[in-house]
Short mmCIF file of C-alpha atoms and ligand atoms in Angstrom, two decimals:
data_model
loop_
_atom_site.label_atom_id
_atom_site.label_comp_id
_atom_site.label_asym_id
_atom_site.label_seq_id
_atom_site.Cartn_x
_atom_site.Cartn_y
_atom_site.Cartn_z
CA MET A 1 -73.62 -19.84 -10.72
CA PRO A 2 -70.90 -18.62 -8.37
CA LYS A 3 -67.36 -19.70 -9.26
CA LYS A 4 -65.91 -22.58 -7.27
CA PRO A 5 -63.33 -21.28 -4.78
CA THR A 6 -59.87 -21.52 -6.30
CA PRO A 7 -56.54 -21.36 -4.49
CA PRO A 8 -55.14 -17.81 -4.48
CA ALA A 9 -52.84 -17.03 -7.40
CA VAL A 10 -50.49 -15.07 -5.13
CA GLN A 11 -49.84 -15.86 -1.50
CA ILE A 12 -49.72 -12.79 0.72
CA GLU A 13 -48.96 -12.37 4.38
CA VAL A 14 -51.80 -11.05 6.48
CA PRO A 15 -51.21 -8.73 9.44
CA THR A 16 -50.69 -10.58 12.72
CA ALA A 17 -52.91 -8.09 14.60
CA PRO A 18 -55.85 -9.97 16.12
CA VAL A 19 -58.93 -9.99 13.91
CA ALA A 20 -61.99 -8.77 15.80
CA ALA A 21 -63.89 -11.98 15.25
CA HIS A 22 -65.61 -14.15 17.80
CA THR A 23 -68.22 -16.82 17.59
CA VAL A 24 -71.98 -16.35 17.85
CA ASP A 25 -74.15 -19.51 17.76
CA GLY A 26 -71.25 -21.35 16.19
CA ARG A 27 -70.69 -18.82 13.41
CA PRO A 28 -67.79 -16.32 13.24
CA TYR A 29 -68.78 -12.70 13.88
CA SER A 30 -66.53 -9.87 12.70
CA PRO A 31 -67.78 -6.29 13.18
CA GLY A 32 -66.97 -4.26 10.08
CA LEU A 33 -66.29 -7.57 8.28
CA GLU A 34 -62.66 -7.07 9.28
CA GLY A 35 -60.60 -10.07 8.22
CA VAL A 36 -63.54 -11.67 6.36
CA LEU A 37 -62.98 -12.86 2.79
CA ALA A 38 -66.17 -11.77 1.01
CA ALA A 39 -65.22 -11.96 -2.68
CA GLU A 40 -62.70 -13.30 -5.14
CA THR A 41 -61.05 -10.82 -7.46
CA GLU A 42 -58.47 -10.86 -10.21
CA LEU A 43 -58.29 -7.06 -10.29
CA GLY A 44 -56.18 -5.61 -7.48
CA LEU A 45 -53.81 -7.12 -4.91
CA VAL A 46 -53.22 -4.99 -1.82
CA ASP A 47 -50.37 -6.54 0.17
CA GLY A 48 -50.26 -4.38 3.27
CA VAL A 49 -47.45 -6.21 5.04
CA ASN A 50 -44.96 -5.81 2.22
CA GLY A 51 -46.32 -2.52 0.83
CA ARG A 52 -47.21 -3.91 -2.59
CA LEU A 53 -50.11 -2.91 -4.85
CA MET A 54 -50.71 -4.60 -8.18
CA TYR A 55 -53.42 -4.35 -10.83
CA ARG A 56 -53.86 -7.76 -12.49
CA GLY A 57 -50.33 -8.62 -11.38
CA TYR A 58 -48.63 -5.46 -12.69
CA ARG A 59 -46.81 -3.38 -10.07
CA ILE A 60 -48.27 0.08 -9.41
CA GLY A 61 -44.86 1.74 -9.80
CA ASP A 62 -44.46 0.27 -13.31
CA LEU A 63 -48.02 1.25 -14.25
CA VAL A 64 -47.40 4.85 -13.18
CA ALA A 65 -44.07 5.00 -15.01
CA ARG A 66 -45.15 3.34 -18.25
CA GLY A 67 -48.96 3.39 -18.35
CA THR A 68 -51.75 5.88 -18.72
CA PHE A 69 -55.13 6.03 -17.01
CA ALA A 70 -56.75 4.80 -20.23
CA SER A 71 -54.42 1.78 -20.49
CA VAL A 72 -54.95 0.97 -16.82
CA ALA A 73 -58.75 1.27 -17.05
CA ASN A 74 -58.70 -0.93 -20.14
CA LEU A 75 -56.51 -3.45 -18.28
CA LEU A 76 -58.96 -3.55 -15.38
CA TRP A 77 -62.01 -3.92 -17.63
CA THR A 78 -60.61 -6.40 -20.17
CA GLY A 79 -57.50 -8.02 -18.68
CA ASN A 80 -55.47 -6.89 -21.72
CA TRP A 81 -52.50 -4.54 -21.60
CA ASP A 82 -52.84 -2.04 -24.44
CA PRO A 83 -50.57 1.00 -23.97
CA LYS A 84 -52.39 2.74 -26.84
CA ALA A 85 -55.85 2.47 -25.24
CA ARG A 86 -57.71 5.80 -25.29
CA LEU A 87 -60.42 7.48 -23.25
CA THR A 88 -61.86 10.92 -24.01
CA ALA A 89 -64.24 13.15 -22.05
CA GLY A 90 -67.90 12.33 -22.73
CA ARG A 91 -70.86 14.60 -23.39
CA VAL A 92 -73.21 15.64 -20.59
CA PRO A 93 -76.86 14.88 -21.49
CA SER A 94 -79.26 17.82 -21.20
CA ALA A 95 -81.15 16.16 -18.32
CA VAL A 96 -77.92 15.98 -16.31
CA MET A 97 -77.05 19.59 -17.15
CA ALA A 98 -80.51 20.69 -15.99
CA ALA A 99 -80.04 18.83 -12.69
CA LEU A 100 -76.60 20.40 -12.18
CA ARG A 101 -78.00 23.87 -12.90
CA ALA A 102 -80.68 23.27 -10.26
CA LEU A 103 -78.17 22.45 -7.51
CA PRO A 104 -77.22 25.12 -4.98
CA ARG A 105 -73.75 26.47 -5.69
CA THR A 106 -72.82 25.45 -2.16
CA ALA A 107 -73.42 21.76 -2.96
CA LYS A 108 -70.40 19.57 -2.28
CA PRO A 109 -68.69 18.35 -5.46
CA MET A 110 -69.19 14.73 -4.32
CA ASP A 111 -72.95 15.35 -4.01
CA ALA A 112 -73.01 16.94 -7.45
CA LEU A 113 -71.11 14.00 -8.94
CA ARG A 114 -73.44 11.45 -7.30
CA THR A 115 -76.46 13.38 -8.60
CA ALA A 116 -74.99 13.56 -12.10
CA VAL A 117 -74.33 9.81 -12.22
CA SER A 118 -77.86 9.13 -10.98
CA VAL A 119 -79.47 11.29 -13.68
CA TRP A 120 -77.10 9.86 -16.32
CA GLY A 121 -78.29 6.37 -15.30
CA ALA A 122 -81.88 7.46 -15.89
CA THR A 123 -81.04 8.62 -19.43
CA GLU A 124 -79.17 5.45 -20.48
CA VAL A 125 -80.28 1.89 -21.23
CA LEU A 126 -78.08 -0.10 -18.88
CA ASP A 127 -79.00 -3.72 -19.47
CA TRP A 128 -77.85 -6.63 -17.33
CA PRO A 129 -75.14 -7.85 -17.32
CA PRO A 130 -72.98 -4.74 -17.01
CA THR A 131 -70.41 -4.40 -19.79
CA GLU A 132 -67.11 -2.82 -20.63
CA VAL A 133 -69.01 -0.46 -22.98
CA GLN A 134 -71.10 0.80 -20.06
CA ALA A 135 -67.98 1.13 -17.89
CA ARG A 136 -66.22 3.19 -20.53
CA ALA A 137 -69.24 5.45 -21.11
CA LEU A 138 -69.65 6.18 -17.40
CA THR A 139 -65.93 6.72 -16.79
CA GLU A 140 -65.85 9.17 -19.73
CA PHE A 141 -69.02 10.96 -18.66
CA SER A 142 -68.23 11.76 -15.02
CA PRO A 143 -65.22 14.11 -15.47
CA SER A 144 -67.28 16.27 -17.86
CA ALA A 145 -70.17 16.37 -15.39
CA LEU A 146 -67.93 17.36 -12.47
CA ALA A 147 -66.23 20.05 -14.57
CA ALA A 148 -69.65 21.39 -15.65
CA PHE A 149 -70.78 21.67 -12.02
CA VAL A 150 -67.59 23.49 -11.00
CA ARG A 151 -68.10 26.05 -13.77
CA LEU A 152 -71.80 26.49 -13.04
CA ARG A 153 -71.15 27.24 -9.38
CA GLU A 154 -68.75 29.96 -10.52
CA ASP A 155 -71.35 31.46 -12.89
CA LEU A 156 -69.43 30.19 -15.92
CA GLU A 157 -70.91 28.19 -18.78
CA PRO A 158 -69.81 24.54 -19.11
CA ILE A 159 -67.32 23.75 -21.88
CA GLU A 160 -67.97 21.13 -24.58
CA PRO A 161 -65.50 18.22 -24.50
CA ASP A 162 -62.62 18.36 -26.98
CA PRO A 163 -62.40 14.90 -28.61
CA LYS A 164 -58.74 15.48 -29.47
CA LEU A 165 -57.79 15.50 -25.78
CA ASP A 166 -57.48 12.40 -23.63
CA LEU A 167 -59.73 12.06 -20.61
CA VAL A 168 -57.54 13.67 -17.96
CA SER A 169 -56.42 16.58 -20.17
CA GLY A 170 -60.05 16.97 -21.26
CA PHE A 171 -61.18 17.19 -17.63
CA LEU A 172 -58.68 19.99 -16.90
CA TYR A 173 -59.67 21.78 -20.12
CA GLN A 174 -63.37 21.59 -19.24
CA LEU A 175 -62.60 22.94 -15.76
CA THR A 176 -60.42 25.87 -16.75
CA GLY A 177 -61.01 26.53 -20.45
CA GLU A 178 -57.28 26.08 -21.06
CA ARG A 179 -55.59 23.05 -22.55
CA PRO A 180 -53.08 21.84 -19.94
CA ASP A 181 -49.38 21.53 -20.70
CA LYS A 182 -48.02 17.99 -21.07
CA ALA A 183 -46.34 17.86 -17.65
CA THR A 184 -49.50 18.91 -15.79
CA ALA A 185 -51.67 16.45 -17.70
CA ARG A 186 -49.11 13.68 -17.10
CA ALA A 187 -49.01 14.38 -13.35
CA LEU A 188 -52.81 14.21 -12.99
CA ASP A 189 -52.92 11.13 -15.21
CA ALA A 190 -50.41 9.46 -12.86
CA TYR A 191 -52.67 10.33 -9.92
CA PHE A 192 -55.60 8.72 -11.78
CA VAL A 193 -53.53 5.55 -12.32
CA VAL A 194 -52.73 5.40 -8.60
CA GLY A 195 -56.36 6.00 -7.60
CA ALA A 196 -57.94 3.59 -10.07
CA GLU A 197 -58.22 0.48 -7.91
CA HIS A 198 -57.63 -0.67 -4.34
CA GLY A 199 -59.19 -4.04 -3.61
CA LEU A 200 -62.34 -4.52 -1.58
CA ASN A 201 -62.46 -1.09 0.10
CA ALA A 202 -65.80 0.22 1.40
CA SER A 203 -66.95 1.97 -1.80
CA THR A 204 -65.98 -0.96 -4.03
CA PHE A 205 -67.75 -3.34 -1.68
CA ALA A 206 -70.83 -1.09 -1.82
CA ALA A 207 -70.72 -1.24 -5.63
CA ARG A 208 -70.46 -5.04 -5.54
CA VAL A 209 -73.35 -5.37 -3.06
CA ILE A 210 -75.60 -3.26 -5.32
CA THR A 211 -74.53 -5.21 -8.40
CA SER A 212 -75.21 -8.50 -6.63
CA THR A 213 -78.93 -7.64 -6.64
CA ARG A 214 -78.69 -7.38 -10.47
CA SER A 215 -79.14 -3.63 -10.27
CA ASP A 216 -77.40 -1.49 -12.92
CA MET A 217 -73.92 0.02 -13.15
CA ALA A 218 -75.02 3.63 -12.54
CA SER A 219 -76.78 2.62 -9.31
CA ALA A 220 -73.67 0.75 -8.18
CA VAL A 221 -71.44 3.77 -8.86
CA CYS A 222 -73.90 6.14 -7.12
CA GLY A 223 -73.68 3.93 -4.04
CA ALA A 224 -69.89 3.81 -4.30
CA ILE A 225 -69.66 7.62 -4.49
CA GLY A 226 -71.88 7.84 -1.40
CA ALA A 227 -69.59 5.44 0.47
CA MET A 228 -66.45 7.25 -0.61
CA LYS A 229 -67.85 10.60 0.53
CA GLY A 230 -67.49 9.58 4.19
CA PRO A 231 -64.41 11.01 5.92
CA LEU A 232 -63.27 7.56 7.03
CA HIS A 233 -62.91 6.48 3.42
CA GLY A 234 -62.52 9.31 0.93
CA GLY A 235 -59.65 10.56 2.99
CA ALA A 236 -58.81 14.16 3.47
CA PRO A 237 -55.73 15.20 1.53
CA SER A 238 -56.84 18.80 2.05
CA GLU A 239 -56.13 18.27 5.76
CA VAL A 240 -52.55 17.37 4.83
CA VAL A 241 -52.22 20.81 3.23
CA GLU A 242 -53.66 22.49 6.34
CA GLN A 243 -51.26 20.55 8.56
CA ILE A 244 -48.19 21.54 6.54
CA HIS A 245 -49.28 25.18 6.70
CA LYS A 246 -49.67 24.91 10.47
CA VAL A 247 -46.11 23.58 10.80
CA GLY A 248 -44.94 26.71 8.99
CA SER A 249 -41.17 26.12 8.76
CA PRO A 250 -38.71 23.17 8.76
CA GLU A 251 -37.19 24.29 12.09
CA ARG A 252 -40.59 23.96 13.77
CA ALA A 253 -41.39 20.54 12.28
CA GLU A 254 -40.18 18.28 15.09
CA GLU A 255 -41.65 20.41 17.88
CA TRP A 256 -44.97 20.68 16.03
CA VAL A 257 -45.20 16.93 15.38
CA ARG A 258 -44.37 16.07 19.01
CA ASP A 259 -46.89 18.61 20.33
CA ALA A 260 -49.62 17.36 17.97
CA LEU A 261 -49.12 13.76 19.10
CA ALA A 262 -49.03 14.85 22.75
CA ARG A 263 -52.42 16.52 22.20
CA GLY A 264 -53.68 13.15 20.89
CA GLU A 265 -54.05 14.39 17.31
CA ARG A 266 -53.53 12.18 14.28
CA LEU A 267 -50.96 13.13 11.70
CA MET A 268 -52.73 13.41 8.37
CA GLY A 269 -51.22 11.31 5.61
CA PHE A 270 -49.82 8.65 7.97
CA GLY A 271 -51.13 5.22 8.98
CA HIS A 272 -53.44 2.87 7.09
CA ARG A 273 -55.80 0.03 7.95
CA VAL A 274 -54.12 -2.38 5.52
CA TYR A 275 -50.59 -1.09 4.90
CA ARG A 276 -48.00 -1.79 7.56
CA ALA A 277 -45.25 -0.73 5.15
CA TYR A 278 -44.77 2.52 3.19
CA ASP A 279 -47.82 2.91 0.92
CA PRO A 280 -46.55 2.16 -2.61
CA ARG A 281 -48.96 4.78 -3.98
CA ALA A 282 -47.29 7.46 -1.85
CA ARG A 283 -43.89 6.42 -3.22
CA ALA A 284 -45.14 6.62 -6.82
CA LEU A 285 -46.78 10.02 -6.29
CA ARG A 286 -43.72 11.45 -4.55
CA THR A 287 -41.70 10.68 -7.69
CA VAL A 288 -44.40 12.37 -9.80
CA VAL A 289 -44.63 15.52 -7.72
CA GLU A 290 -40.88 15.96 -7.41
CA ALA A 291 -40.70 16.08 -11.22
CA MET A 292 -43.42 18.75 -11.51
CA SER A 293 -42.42 22.32 -12.34
CA THR A 294 -45.69 23.50 -10.77
CA ARG A 295 -45.20 21.59 -7.52
CA PRO A 296 -46.58 23.48 -4.53
CA ASP A 297 -44.10 25.69 -2.73
CA TRP A 298 -44.70 23.76 0.51
CA LEU A 299 -43.37 20.47 -0.92
CA GLU A 300 -39.89 20.79 0.61
CA LEU A 301 -41.41 21.51 3.98
CA ALA A 302 -43.72 18.49 3.54
CA ILE A 303 -40.73 16.22 2.91
CA LYS A 304 -39.12 17.49 6.11
CA VAL A 305 -42.37 16.95 8.04
CA GLU A 306 -42.56 13.42 6.64
CA ASP A 307 -39.04 12.54 7.82
CA VAL A 308 -39.73 13.88 11.29
CA ALA A 309 -43.19 12.30 11.53
CA LEU A 310 -41.89 8.85 10.56
CA LYS A 311 -39.16 9.09 13.20
CA VAL A 312 -41.47 10.29 15.96
CA LEU A 313 -44.27 7.82 15.11
CA GLU A 314 -41.76 4.96 15.25
CA GLU A 315 -40.61 6.11 18.69
CA LYS A 316 -44.19 6.39 19.94
CA TYR A 317 -45.52 3.16 18.39
CA PRO A 318 -42.51 0.80 18.18
CA ASP A 319 -44.79 -2.23 17.67
CA ARG A 320 -47.21 -0.67 15.18
CA PRO A 321 -45.68 0.52 11.91
CA LEU A 322 -47.31 3.84 10.94
CA LYS A 323 -45.96 4.92 7.57
CA THR A 324 -46.77 7.54 4.95
CA ASN A 325 -50.05 6.88 3.11
CA VAL A 326 -51.25 7.92 -0.35
CA GLU A 327 -52.96 11.10 0.89
CA PHE A 328 -49.68 12.77 1.83
CA TYR A 329 -48.38 13.12 -1.72
CA ALA A 330 -51.82 13.11 -3.41
CA ALA A 331 -52.41 16.53 -1.87
CA ALA A 332 -49.21 17.86 -3.43
CA VAL A 333 -50.01 16.48 -6.91
CA LEU A 334 -53.61 17.73 -6.90
CA GLN A 335 -52.67 21.19 -5.70
CA GLY A 336 -49.74 21.23 -8.14
CA VAL A 337 -52.07 20.71 -11.11
CA GLY A 338 -54.24 23.57 -9.92
CA LEU A 339 -57.18 21.83 -8.24
CA THR A 340 -58.72 23.42 -5.16
CA PRO A 341 -58.86 21.22 -2.02
CA ASP A 342 -62.67 20.91 -2.14
CA LEU A 343 -62.26 19.06 -5.46
CA PHE A 344 -59.81 16.48 -4.11
CA PRO A 345 -62.38 13.82 -3.01
CA ALA A 346 -64.44 14.05 -6.22
CA THR A 347 -61.29 13.83 -8.34
CA PHE A 348 -60.35 10.69 -6.41
CA ALA A 349 -63.84 9.33 -7.24
CA LEU A 350 -63.29 10.03 -10.97
CA ALA A 351 -60.12 7.93 -10.89
CA ARG A 352 -61.81 5.13 -8.92
CA HIS A 353 -64.55 4.84 -11.58
CA ALA A 354 -62.17 2.45 -13.40
CA GLY A 355 -61.92 0.09 -10.42
CA TRP A 356 -65.57 0.36 -9.37
CA THR A 357 -66.87 -0.46 -12.83
CA ALA A 358 -64.35 -3.31 -13.26
CA HIS A 359 -65.56 -4.79 -9.95
CA VAL A 360 -69.18 -4.40 -11.10
CA ILE A 361 -68.39 -6.43 -14.24
CA GLU A 362 -66.46 -9.02 -12.22
CA GLN A 363 -69.22 -9.36 -9.61
CA ALA A 364 -71.85 -9.86 -12.32
CA SER A 365 -69.72 -12.49 -14.07
CA ALA A 366 -69.95 -14.85 -11.07
CA ASN A 367 -72.84 -13.36 -9.20
CA ARG A 368 -74.18 -14.39 -5.83
CA LEU A 369 -76.55 -12.10 -3.93
CA ILE A 370 -74.51 -10.55 -1.08
CA ARG A 371 -76.65 -10.96 1.97
CA PRO A 372 -74.83 -11.46 5.28
CA ASP A 373 -76.58 -12.11 8.54
CA ALA A 374 -76.83 -9.95 11.69
CA ARG A 375 -76.67 -11.04 15.29
CA TYR A 376 -80.04 -10.09 16.81
CA THR A 377 -79.57 -8.17 20.10
CA GLY A 378 -83.13 -6.79 20.47
CA ALA A 379 -85.98 -7.58 22.82
CA ASP A 380 -87.31 -11.11 23.36
CA GLU A 381 -90.59 -12.08 21.74
CA ARG A 382 -93.39 -10.12 23.44
CA ASP A 383 -96.97 -8.86 23.07
CA LEU A 384 -97.80 -5.37 21.81
CA PRO A 385 -98.88 -3.03 24.66
CA ALA A 386 -102.66 -3.15 25.16
N1 LIG B 401 -51.15 9.85 13.66
C1 LIG B 401 -50.99 9.56 14.96
N2 LIG B 401 -51.35 8.39 15.52
C2 LIG B 401 -51.90 7.48 14.71
C3 LIG B 401 -52.09 7.71 13.33
C4 LIG B 401 -51.67 8.93 12.82
N3 LIG B 401 -51.81 9.24 11.54
N4 LIG B 401 -52.64 6.62 12.78
C5 LIG B 401 -52.85 5.74 13.77
N5 LIG B 401 -52.37 6.26 14.93
C6 LIG B 401 -52.39 5.62 16.22
C7 LIG B 401 -53.79 5.58 16.80
O1 LIG B 401 -54.10 6.74 17.53
C8 LIG B 401 -53.74 4.35 17.64
O2 LIG B 401 -53.11 4.69 18.85
P1 LIG B 401 -53.62 4.13 20.27
O3 LIG B 401 -53.41 2.64 20.17
O4 LIG B 401 -52.74 4.82 21.25
O5 LIG B 401 -55.07 4.50 20.35
C9 LIG B 401 -52.78 3.43 16.88
O6 LIG B 401 -52.00 4.27 16.06
C10 LIG B 401 -53.53 2.44 15.99
O7 LIG B 401 -54.46 3.16 15.21
P2 LIG B 401 -55.77 2.53 14.57
O8 LIG B 401 -56.91 3.45 14.84
O9 LIG B 401 -55.93 1.09 14.91
O10 LIG B 401 -55.43 2.58 13.07
P3 LIG B 401 -56.42 2.21 11.92
O11 LIG B 401 -55.74 1.19 11.12
O12 LIG B 401 -57.79 1.88 12.35
O13 LIG B 401 -56.55 3.63 11.22
C11 LIG B 401 -56.29 5.40 9.74
C12 LIG B 401 -56.13 3.90 9.95
C13 LIG B 401 -57.77 5.82 9.95
C14 LIG B 401 -55.89 5.73 8.30
C15 LIG B 401 -55.38 6.16 10.73
O14 LIG B 401 -54.04 5.75 10.56
C16 LIG B 401 -55.50 7.67 10.62
O15 LIG B 401 -56.40 8.25 11.23
N6 LIG B 401 -54.59 8.33 9.85
C17 LIG B 401 -54.66 9.77 9.65
C18 LIG B 401 -55.70 10.15 8.61
C19 LIG B 401 -55.28 9.76 7.20
O16 LIG B 401 -54.14 9.96 6.77
N7 LIG B 401 -56.24 9.21 6.46
C20 LIG B 401 -56.02 8.77 5.07
C21 LIG B 401 -55.89 7.26 5.00
S1 LIG B 401 -55.53 6.66 3.34
C22 LIG B 401 -57.04 6.69 2.52
O17 LIG B 401 -58.07 6.85 3.09
C23 LIG B 401 -57.05 6.52 1.03
#
């Protein structure tokens, strides 16, 4: 039985921008479901007006500073804060390895990851209802599968997981064959904390829709990966890197930004559908990257570009706050830990496994088949042509 609606635990302001809803035969219609409340969740609060993000009430900045990806995933799955929680890289079943070997080396990492999760789901018994045990197994499996694909496409043999390493260090080890230093592992772990959960975004909604049919967790995560692959969702931190390289030098920053806006281009790493304030994830990642010894050499230039871009965007859109979003500093962290830009979206997906699987469990715990209605705009009733 679905839960009875309860009053929200935390009151948040909603943007005053008009919601694209109007009425069709007495019912509200909102293309893209914008402004529609379609689920209740205790997992993540995204407060776009005030620039706040919390997982189960804990501020993202505190979770980055004092938590680990394992403790955050455990918090999302169980509701308990256990700073000693552990996750390690899982084994890749032989059926998955065979599928990865069969892929063309030109396959996109997101396609390889989706394929791996699909085959993994076919090798596991994933009974209803989905459980924390399933969530943990899938979250531990996927980094090993992605690392295996990356090595295979480079004609290198996959590396067995090292159970002594935690999940994020284990992922880097399985990618490169080298155990990462503490600072590098910590920086990528912080990125995973920041990427773990973000409310009812498109991929999480896709996972909840699939779960609502009583399908299994692997199917829900396959669908979520497919949704996140789209450029409107998975974001493009690699485009931030390209943009910074195009600017070239701090002296050119203001001219470049003004020219780009005059050409009608969008500045990558700025603006967000929900946030009207500075994205708290960007703030947390900026702190992380500034502390990295392996930060990319373009970071100083990026900070200059950010200052200029914020000033110019404010001049151009005085009524529409366009602030830095998570992608701006995500690019710097991911490049700083040695990942190539084509791995950025799939690495984001690995982090989001925690949130997706937590939403799958939450959806199943108070399930109602998600089945909205469409406004029919087709032809009137008519006879088939003779
Ligand atoms: N640079 C320049 N202008 C912008 C930007 C930007 N980054 N973002 C929005 N605008 C402008 C739009 O052109 C529009 O102007 P107009 O009214 O003159 O047409 C106005 O601001 C409002 O924009 P919307 O399209 O309503 O903004 P929306 O909320 O739909 O878009 C989005 C959000 C897609 C993130 C947008 O800000 C954007 O394209 N940003 C750049 C790409 C980017 O950084 N993506 C990563 C997002 S974070 C993530 O996916 C995890």
